[in-house]
Amino acid sequence: MKDAKVLIEGLRKEFDHNVVAVDGIDLHVEEGMFISLLGPSGCGKTTTLRMIAGLEKPTSGRIVVDGQVMSEGHTVVPPEKRGMGMVFQSYALWPHLTVFENVAYGLKLRRRPKQEIAERVMSALKLVNMADYAQRNSTQLSGGQQQRVALARALANEPSILLLDEPLSNLDALLRETMRFEIRRLQQSLGITAIYVTHSQEEGLALSDIICIMKDGRIVQQGVPEDVYRRPKNRFVASFIGVANFLEGTKQKGGNAALFKLVDGTDIKVSGKSHRQVADGAKATILIRPENINLVWEKSDQSDFNFIPVRVENVVFTGNLVNYFVTSPATSETLRIQSTPPIKAHAGDELFIAFSPEDCVILED
């Protein structure tokens, strides 16, 4: 493992009345990495970011940046001396200042020479394609332009670490996607370390080298986005990051492809890489992603695929995808299948779903 740019050990934050916001987080962030803290509202992700920034004092634990202790016990380095830039959800631009003056604000507080301020501000504005708006008042900008200015302001101080707290949540869907790629492009071109907070699974998957899924103040799973998506540990992670289908089964026997009996007596094979080993006779929850399921009209005895009879209850066309919602005696839950157009079945049709044993993942709960 490479040396940590940011090292967090046992980080905990309690507010009044014993409310635990962050409960013993450990995190190792390598230089140049883009890491996302991803989770629902109230999971502790923003509080964690604020403690890294120095805006909140931890109850316990330590934060180390480039080998220097930022927070441990009575040692707390103030935010302005941590060498970090932060982009907030609210943009926090001064309405009475121009774009140039907003970006220059932090540099002026640090009493940098005028020439250096001018050079850094214009360089940062060029990075976000806002140099032509330098003398415009911030109130004359669109939401996307304001977010670019907020990003430029953070970059103007040439931080070693960029902290971003749900910076795209106030933008419309199309602009969010554009800005998402813009932030990733800048982070990679500058080689800066970034820690990003979001509740959007799409942002977390698209932006990150590593994602950390948080719940109740703890990191419940972290890893490369594709690995976390394909091999979630439990129902919470599986449901939070992507659309999930669950089957309940009892293990009949092991081997390269374990055999599970579903509630209606249907047998399915499971050989996907999982975090859990299941004993014969034990019950388990099995995950299948919607894109790994096919709709077929006939069951094939020559195929290695699993087949389950289903009835189509609803079909939703979204342009690039068709979503089929189906029911089956094999499960009490409605299953969801996703495929590309054209539409292959309609409400009321009775057919089969087919899926590979390798796409089945056994969950820990």
Coordinates of C-alpha atoms in Angstrom, one line a residue:
M1 CA 0.0 0.0 0.0
K2 CA 1.3 3.5 -0.9
D3 CA 1.9 6.2 1.7
A4 CA -1.3 8.0 2.7
K5 CA -1.9 11.6 1.6
V6 CA -4.7 11.6 4.2
L7 CA -4.8 9.1 7.0
I8 CA -7.8 8.9 9.3
E9 CA -7.9 6.6 12.3
G10 CA -10.7 6.0 14.7
L11 CA -12.5 9.2 13.8
R12 CA -15.5 9.9 15.9
K13 CA -17.9 12.8 16.4
E14 CA -20.5 13.1 19.1
F15 CA -22.9 16.1 19.3
D16 CA -25.1 17.1 22.2
H17 CA -27.3 14.5 23.9
N18 CA -24.9 11.7 22.9
V19 CA -25.8 11.9 19.2
V20 CA -23.1 10.0 17.3
A21 CA -22.6 11.4 13.8
V22 CA -19.4 9.6 13.0
D23 CA -18.5 6.3 14.7
G24 CA -14.9 5.3 14.4
I25 CA -14.0 5.8 10.8
D26 CA -10.7 4.6 9.3
L27 CA -9.6 5.8 5.9
H28 CA -6.4 5.7 3.8
V29 CA -6.4 8.2 0.9
E30 CA -3.4 8.0 -1.5
E31 CA -2.0 11.0 -3.3
G32 CA -3.8 11.9 -6.5
M33 CA -6.8 9.7 -5.7
F34 CA -10.5 10.7 -6.1
I35 CA -12.4 9.2 -3.1
S36 CA -16.2 9.6 -2.6
L37 CA -18.0 9.3 0.7
L38 CA -21.4 8.0 -0.5
G39 CA -24.5 7.5 1.7
P40 CA -28.0 8.6 2.6
S41 CA -28.8 11.8 4.5
G42 CA -27.6 11.7 8.1
C43 CA -25.0 8.9 7.5
G44 CA -22.1 11.2 8.7
K45 CA -20.4 11.9 5.3
T46 CA -20.6 15.7 5.5
T47 CA -19.5 15.7 9.2
T48 CA -16.5 13.6 8.2
L49 CA -15.6 16.0 5.5
R50 CA -15.9 19.0 7.8
M51 CA -13.6 17.3 10.3
I52 CA -11.0 16.7 7.6
A53 CA -11.3 20.4 6.6
G54 CA -11.0 21.6 10.2
L55 CA -14.5 23.0 10.4
E56 CA -15.6 20.5 13.1
K57 CA -13.5 19.2 16.0
P58 CA -13.5 15.4 16.3
T59 CA -14.5 13.9 19.6
S60 CA -11.7 11.4 19.2
G61 CA -9.4 9.8 16.6
R62 CA -6.7 11.4 14.5
I63 CA -6.4 13.0 11.1
V64 CA -2.9 13.1 9.4
V65 CA -2.1 14.9 6.1
D66 CA 1.3 14.4 4.5
G67 CA 2.6 12.9 7.7
Q68 CA 1.5 16.0 9.8
V69 CA -1.1 15.6 12.5
M70 CA -4.0 17.9 11.8
S71 CA -6.3 16.7 14.6
E72 CA -5.6 14.5 17.6
G73 CA -6.5 15.2 21.2
H74 CA -5.9 18.8 21.9
T75 CA -3.9 19.3 18.7
V76 CA -6.2 20.9 16.1
V77 CA -4.7 22.7 13.1
P78 CA -7.0 25.5 11.9
P79 CA -8.7 25.2 8.5
E80 CA -6.6 28.0 6.8
K81 CA -3.4 26.2 7.7
R82 CA -4.4 22.7 6.3
G83 CA -3.6 23.4 2.6
M84 CA -7.0 22.3 1.5
G85 CA -9.6 23.9 -0.8
M86 CA -13.3 23.3 -0.3
V87 CA -16.3 23.6 -2.6
F88 CA -19.7 23.8 -0.8
Q89 CA -23.2 22.8 -1.9
S90 CA -24.3 26.4 -1.6
Y91 CA -21.5 27.9 -3.7
A92 CA -21.1 30.7 -1.0
L93 CA -20.2 33.5 -3.5
W94 CA -20.3 37.1 -2.3
P95 CA -23.2 38.7 -4.2
H96 CA -21.6 42.2 -4.1
L97 CA -18.3 41.1 -5.6
T98 CA -17.3 40.3 -9.2
V99 CA -16.2 36.9 -10.3
F100 CA -12.5 38.0 -10.1
E101 CA -13.0 39.4 -6.6
N102 CA -14.7 36.2 -5.3
V103 CA -11.9 34.0 -6.6
A104 CA -9.3 36.4 -5.2
Y105 CA -10.9 36.6 -1.7
G106 CA -8.9 33.9 0.0
L107 CA -5.7 35.0 -1.5
K108 CA -6.2 38.6 -0.3
L109 CA -6.9 37.2 3.2
R110 CA -3.5 35.5 3.0
R111 CA -2.0 38.8 1.9
R112 CA -0.5 37.6 -1.3
P113 CA 1.1 40.1 -3.6
K114 CA -1.3 41.8 -6.1
Q115 CA 0.5 40.4 -9.1
E116 CA 0.5 36.9 -7.7
I117 CA -3.2 37.2 -6.9
A118 CA -4.0 38.3 -10.5
E119 CA -2.1 35.5 -12.0
R120 CA -3.5 32.8 -9.8
V121 CA -7.1 34.1 -10.2
M122 CA -6.9 34.2 -14.0
S123 CA -5.2 30.8 -14.1
A124 CA -8.0 29.3 -12.0
L125 CA -10.7 30.9 -14.1
K126 CA -9.1 29.6 -17.3
L127 CA -9.1 26.1 -15.8
V128 CA -12.9 26.2 -15.4
N129 CA -13.5 28.2 -18.7
M130 CA -14.7 31.3 -16.9
A131 CA -11.9 33.8 -17.7
D132 CA -14.2 35.9 -19.9
Y133 CA -16.6 36.4 -16.9
A134 CA -13.9 37.8 -14.6
Q135 CA -15.5 41.3 -14.3
R136 CA -19.1 40.1 -14.2
N137 CA -21.0 40.3 -10.9
S138 CA -21.6 36.9 -9.4
T139 CA -25.4 37.5 -9.3
Q140 CA -25.4 37.6 -13.1
L141 CA -24.3 34.0 -13.4
S142 CA -26.2 30.8 -13.9
G143 CA -26.1 28.0 -11.4
G144 CA -23.5 26.1 -13.4
Q145 CA -21.3 29.2 -13.8
Q146 CA -21.5 30.0 -10.1
Q147 CA -20.4 26.4 -9.4
R148 CA -17.4 26.9 -11.7
V149 CA -16.5 30.1 -9.9
A150 CA -16.7 28.3 -6.5
L151 CA -14.4 25.6 -7.9
A152 CA -12.0 28.2 -9.3
R153 CA -11.8 29.9 -5.9
A154 CA -10.9 26.6 -4.3
L155 CA -8.2 25.9 -6.9
A156 CA -6.7 29.5 -6.8
N157 CA -5.1 28.7 -3.4
E158 CA -3.3 25.8 -5.1
P159 CA -4.5 23.3 -2.4
S160 CA -2.9 19.9 -2.1
I161 CA -6.3 18.4 -1.3
L162 CA -9.7 19.4 -2.7
L163 CA -12.8 18.8 -0.6
L164 CA -16.2 18.8 -2.3
D165 CA -19.5 18.7 -0.3
E166 CA -22.4 17.7 -2.7
P167 CA -21.3 20.5 -5.1
L168 CA -23.7 19.5 -7.9
S169 CA -26.9 18.9 -6.0
N170 CA -28.4 22.3 -6.9
L171 CA -27.9 21.9 -10.7
D172 CA -30.3 20.4 -13.2
A173 CA -29.6 16.8 -14.5
L174 CA -27.9 17.8 -17.8
L175 CA -25.6 20.4 -16.1
R176 CA -24.8 18.0 -13.3
E177 CA -23.5 15.5 -15.8
T178 CA -21.4 18.1 -17.6
M179 CA -19.9 19.4 -14.4
R180 CA -19.2 15.9 -13.1
F181 CA -16.9 15.2 -16.1
E182 CA -15.4 18.7 -15.7
I183 CA -14.5 18.1 -12.0
R184 CA -13.0 14.7 -12.8
R185 CA -11.0 16.2 -15.8
L186 CA -9.6 19.0 -13.6
Q187 CA -8.7 16.6 -10.8
Q188 CA -6.8 14.3 -13.1
S189 CA -5.0 17.0 -15.0
L190 CA -3.9 18.7 -11.8
G191 CA -3.0 15.5 -10.0
I192 CA -4.8 16.8 -7.0
T193 CA -6.2 14.5 -4.2
A194 CA -10.0 14.9 -3.9
I195 CA -12.5 13.8 -1.3
Y196 CA -16.1 14.1 -2.5
V197 CA -19.3 13.8 -0.5
T198 CA -22.5 12.8 -2.3
H199 CA -25.8 10.9 -1.9
S200 CA -25.9 10.3 -5.6
Q201 CA -24.8 6.7 -6.6
E202 CA -24.3 7.9 -10.2
E203 CA -21.9 10.6 -9.2
G204 CA -20.0 8.3 -6.9
L205 CA -19.6 5.6 -9.5
A206 CA -18.7 8.0 -12.3
L207 CA -16.1 10.2 -10.5
S208 CA -14.3 8.0 -8.1
D209 CA -11.2 5.8 -7.9
I210 CA -12.5 4.5 -4.5
I211 CA -16.0 4.8 -3.1
C212 CA -16.8 4.5 0.6
I213 CA -20.4 3.6 1.4
M214 CA -21.5 5.0 4.7
K215 CA -24.4 4.2 7.1
D216 CA -25.1 5.3 10.6
G217 CA -21.7 7.0 10.9
R218 CA -19.7 4.1 9.7
I219 CA -18.1 3.0 6.5
V220 CA -19.8 -0.3 5.7
Q221 CA -17.9 -1.0 2.5
Q222 CA -15.2 0.6 0.4
G223 CA -13.4 -0.3 -2.8
V224 CA -13.2 0.3 -6.5
P225 CA -16.6 1.4 -7.8
E226 CA -17.1 -1.6 -10.1
D227 CA -16.1 -4.1 -7.4
V228 CA -18.5 -2.5 -4.9
Y229 CA -21.3 -2.5 -7.4
R230 CA -20.7 -6.1 -8.6
R231 CA -19.9 -7.5 -5.1
P232 CA -21.8 -5.6 -2.4
K233 CA -21.5 -7.0 1.1
N234 CA -25.1 -6.7 2.2
R235 CA -28.7 -5.6 1.2
F236 CA -28.0 -2.0 2.2
V237 CA -25.0 -1.6 -0.1
A238 CA -26.7 -3.5 -2.9
S239 CA -29.8 -1.4 -2.7
F240 CA -28.1 1.9 -2.3
I241 CA -25.6 1.6 -5.1
G242 CA -27.7 0.5 -8.1
V243 CA -31.0 -1.3 -8.6
A244 CA -31.1 -4.7 -6.8
N245 CA -33.1 -7.9 -7.1
F246 CA -33.1 -10.3 -4.1
L247 CA -33.9 -14.0 -3.9
E248 CA -34.2 -16.0 -0.7
G249 CA -32.9 -19.5 -0.8
T250 CA -31.6 -22.5 1.2
K251 CA -28.3 -24.0 0.2
Q252 CA -28.6 -27.6 -0.9
K253 CA -25.0 -28.5 -1.7
G254 CA -21.7 -26.8 -2.4
G255 CA -19.1 -27.2 -5.2
N256 CA -18.0 -24.7 -7.9
A257 CA -21.7 -23.8 -8.4
A258 CA -23.6 -24.0 -5.1
L259 CA -27.2 -25.1 -5.4
F260 CA -30.0 -23.1 -3.7
K261 CA -33.7 -24.0 -3.4
L262 CA -36.0 -21.0 -3.6
V263 CA -39.3 -20.7 -1.6
D264 CA -41.4 -22.3 -4.4
G265 CA -39.0 -25.2 -4.8
T266 CA -37.1 -23.9 -7.8
D267 CA -33.4 -24.7 -7.8
I268 CA -30.8 -22.2 -8.9
K269 CA -27.0 -22.4 -9.2
V270 CA -24.8 -19.7 -7.7
S271 CA -21.1 -19.3 -8.5
G272 CA -20.5 -15.5 -8.3
K273 CA -17.7 -14.2 -6.1
S274 CA -19.2 -13.4 -2.7
H275 CA -18.1 -12.1 0.7
R276 CA -19.9 -14.9 2.5
Q277 CA -19.5 -18.7 2.7
V278 CA -22.8 -20.5 3.4
A279 CA -23.1 -23.9 5.1
D280 CA -25.3 -26.6 3.6
G281 CA -28.9 -26.2 4.9
A282 CA -28.4 -22.5 5.7
K283 CA -30.6 -19.7 4.3
A284 CA -29.1 -16.8 2.3
T285 CA -30.1 -13.7 0.3
I286 CA -28.9 -13.8 -3.3
L287 CA -28.4 -10.6 -5.4
I288 CA -29.0 -10.3 -9.1
R289 CA -28.6 -7.0 -10.9
P290 CA -31.4 -6.1 -13.5
E291 CA -29.0 -5.8 -16.4
N292 CA -27.8 -9.4 -15.9
I293 CA -31.3 -10.9 -16.4
N294 CA -32.8 -11.9 -19.7
L295 CA -36.4 -12.4 -20.6
V296 CA -37.0 -15.6 -22.6
W297 CA -40.1 -17.3 -23.8
E298 CA -38.9 -20.9 -23.4
K299 CA -36.7 -22.7 -20.8
S300 CA -33.7 -24.5 -22.2
D301 CA -32.4 -27.7 -20.5
Q302 CA -29.1 -27.3 -22.5
S303 CA -28.2 -24.0 -20.9
D304 CA -26.1 -23.4 -17.8
F305 CA -28.4 -20.5 -17.0
N306 CA -30.9 -20.4 -14.2
F307 CA -34.6 -20.1 -15.3
I308 CA -37.5 -18.8 -13.2
P309 CA -41.1 -18.5 -14.4
V310 CA -42.4 -14.9 -14.2
R311 CA -45.4 -12.8 -15.1
V312 CA -44.9 -9.3 -16.5
E313 CA -46.8 -6.7 -14.3
N314 CA -45.5 -3.5 -15.8
V315 CA -43.2 -2.2 -18.6
V316 CA -41.6 1.3 -18.4
F317 CA -39.8 2.7 -21.5
T318 CA -37.2 5.4 -20.6
G319 CA -35.6 5.9 -24.0
N320 CA -32.3 4.1 -23.8
L321 CA -33.7 1.4 -21.5
V322 CA -36.8 -0.7 -21.0
N323 CA -37.7 -1.7 -17.4
Y324 CA -39.8 -4.8 -16.9
F325 CA -41.4 -5.4 -13.5
V326 CA -42.2 -9.0 -13.0
T327 CA -43.6 -11.3 -10.2
S328 CA -42.9 -15.0 -9.6
P329 CA -43.9 -17.8 -7.2
A330 CA -40.1 -18.0 -6.4
T331 CA -40.1 -14.7 -4.5
S332 CA -42.4 -12.4 -2.7
E333 CA -40.6 -9.4 -4.1
T334 CA -41.3 -7.7 -7.5
L335 CA -38.2 -8.3 -9.7
R336 CA -36.9 -5.7 -12.1
I337 CA -35.2 -6.4 -15.5
Q338 CA -33.4 -3.8 -17.6
S339 CA -32.7 -4.2 -21.3
T340 CA -32.2 -2.1 -24.4
P341 CA -35.1 -1.4 -26.8
P342 CA -37.2 -2.6 -28.5
I343 CA -39.8 -3.7 -26.0
K344 CA -39.8 -7.6 -25.9
A345 CA -42.8 -8.3 -23.6
H346 CA -45.9 -6.6 -22.3
A347 CA -48.0 -6.6 -19.1
G348 CA -49.8 -9.9 -18.6
D349 CA -47.2 -12.0 -20.5
E350 CA -46.0 -15.1 -18.8
L351 CA -42.5 -16.3 -19.6
F352 CA -39.1 -16.9 -18.0
I353 CA -36.2 -14.9 -16.7
A354 CA -32.7 -16.4 -17.4
F355 CA -29.5 -15.5 -15.6
S356 CA -26.0 -16.8 -15.2
P357 CA -24.9 -18.4 -11.9
E358 CA -21.8 -16.2 -12.1
D359 CA -24.0 -13.1 -11.8
C360 CA -25.5 -14.3 -8.5
V361 CA -23.9 -12.9 -5.4
I362 CA -24.6 -14.2 -1.8
L363 CA -25.0 -11.3 0.6
E364 CA -24.0 -11.2 4.3
D365 CA -27.5 -10.4 5.4

